[in-house]
Amino acid sequence: QVQLVESAGGLVQTGDSLRLSCAASGRTFSTYAMAWFRQAPGKDREFVAGLDASGKGRSYSYSVKGRFTISRDNAKNTMYLQMNNLNPEDTAVYYCAADLQFSLVVGGRGAIWGRGTQVTVSS
């Protein structure tokens, strides 16, 4: 089974960019749909972006569309989240998730989750 590990997040300033990565173990990474979620303090976990196994189908939340880009490199067993023009509302713990079904992973019901990484955006 695939296991997921997010890269370190960090503390950035408003307007900065940051790229998160999610490294997957196992040989079947290319068969999994992937997604990023985030959870801000005191709030529910929310969907950020999703990517199907082929890498061609993408979905974004309204709040990040146009600023964030999700991608994957199956040869490296890694998924990425490029975050541009960050603002304090993007401050959260970011999680990557995987499932064989795209609908499940983007719906927050993915079978596999990473432990999360903190992203803090200062004003």
XYZ file of C-alpha atoms in Angstrom:
123
model
C 0.000 0.000 0.000
C 1.151 3.527 -0.730
C 2.415 5.642 2.158
C 2.593 9.425 1.888
C 5.051 11.922 3.357
C 4.688 15.653 2.855
C 7.710 17.915 2.557
C 8.362 20.573 5.127
C 6.165 23.619 4.787
C 7.379 26.855 6.198
C 6.840 30.441 7.179
C 6.471 32.831 4.268
C 5.203 36.345 3.707
C 2.140 37.526 1.859
C 2.703 37.340 -1.856
C 5.409 34.689 -1.629
C 5.420 31.316 -3.347
C 6.002 27.894 -1.890
C 6.024 24.406 -3.337
C 4.931 21.418 -1.312
C 5.706 17.883 -2.307
C 4.180 14.593 -1.300
C 6.438 11.587 -1.672
C 4.815 8.194 -2.009
C 6.271 4.822 -1.296
C 5.266 1.745 -3.225
C 5.226 0.763 -6.847
C 1.628 1.597 -7.603
C 1.708 5.382 -7.153
C 0.776 5.941 -10.788
C -2.550 4.194 -10.282
C -3.689 6.524 -7.500
C -5.653 9.726 -7.741
C -4.174 12.340 -5.425
C -5.318 15.421 -3.606
C -4.276 18.165 -1.243
C -6.354 19.246 1.715
C -5.728 21.807 4.412
C -6.955 22.550 7.887
C -6.684 25.947 9.495
C -6.901 26.379 13.271
C -10.473 26.030 14.453
C -11.755 25.091 11.031
C -12.720 21.895 9.274
C -10.361 20.276 6.833
C -11.042 21.554 3.334
C -10.281 20.400 -0.174
C -7.572 22.344 -1.998
C -6.755 20.506 -5.227
C -7.072 17.084 -6.817
C -5.389 15.230 -9.658
C -6.383 11.990 -11.292
C -4.020 9.088 -11.904
C -3.290 10.166 -15.460
C -2.334 13.647 -14.381
C -4.735 15.164 -16.886
C -7.800 15.683 -14.735
C -7.511 18.457 -12.181
C -9.828 20.083 -9.712
C -9.306 23.136 -7.518
C -11.180 24.849 -4.773
C -12.468 28.299 -5.607
C -10.191 29.901 -3.030
C -6.975 28.680 -4.653
C -7.872 28.430 -8.335
C -5.504 30.514 -10.395
C -2.915 30.659 -7.605
C -2.170 26.995 -6.867
C -1.144 24.266 -9.287
C -1.232 20.558 -8.564
C 0.996 18.214 -10.509
C 2.627 14.819 -10.278
C 5.739 13.040 -11.466
C 4.997 9.345 -11.541
C 8.616 8.508 -12.296
C 9.551 10.083 -8.958
C 6.463 8.886 -7.069
C 5.823 12.469 -6.074
C 2.962 14.919 -6.176
C 3.411 18.670 -5.926
C 1.455 21.735 -4.954
C 2.862 24.977 -6.294
C 1.383 27.817 -4.282
C 1.735 31.357 -5.568
C 0.600 34.700 -4.236
C 0.071 33.307 -0.773
C -1.974 35.208 1.769
C -2.650 34.735 5.495
C -5.887 32.863 4.725
C -3.726 30.089 3.267
C -2.196 29.418 6.677
C -3.006 25.827 7.567
C -1.707 22.316 7.936
C -1.598 20.832 4.455
C -2.255 17.136 3.888
C -1.849 14.968 0.844
C -4.219 12.109 0.208
C -4.487 9.218 -2.205
C -7.110 6.797 -3.393
C -7.699 4.611 -6.393
C -10.904 6.545 -7.045
C -10.734 10.237 -7.930
C -14.195 10.920 -6.560
C -13.254 9.530 -3.176
C -9.990 11.388 -2.776
C -11.366 14.784 -3.768
C -14.338 14.155 -1.525
C -12.102 13.750 1.476
C -12.662 10.031 1.730
C -9.308 8.928 0.405
C -7.880 5.746 1.815
C -4.386 7.068 2.450
C -3.278 10.280 4.135
C -0.011 11.923 4.996
C 0.654 13.417 8.416
C 0.515 16.987 7.249
C 2.869 19.934 7.042
C 2.447 23.436 8.423
C 2.316 26.425 6.118
C 2.185 29.834 7.753
C 1.750 33.037 5.799
C 2.486 36.253 7.622
C 0.905 39.551 6.679
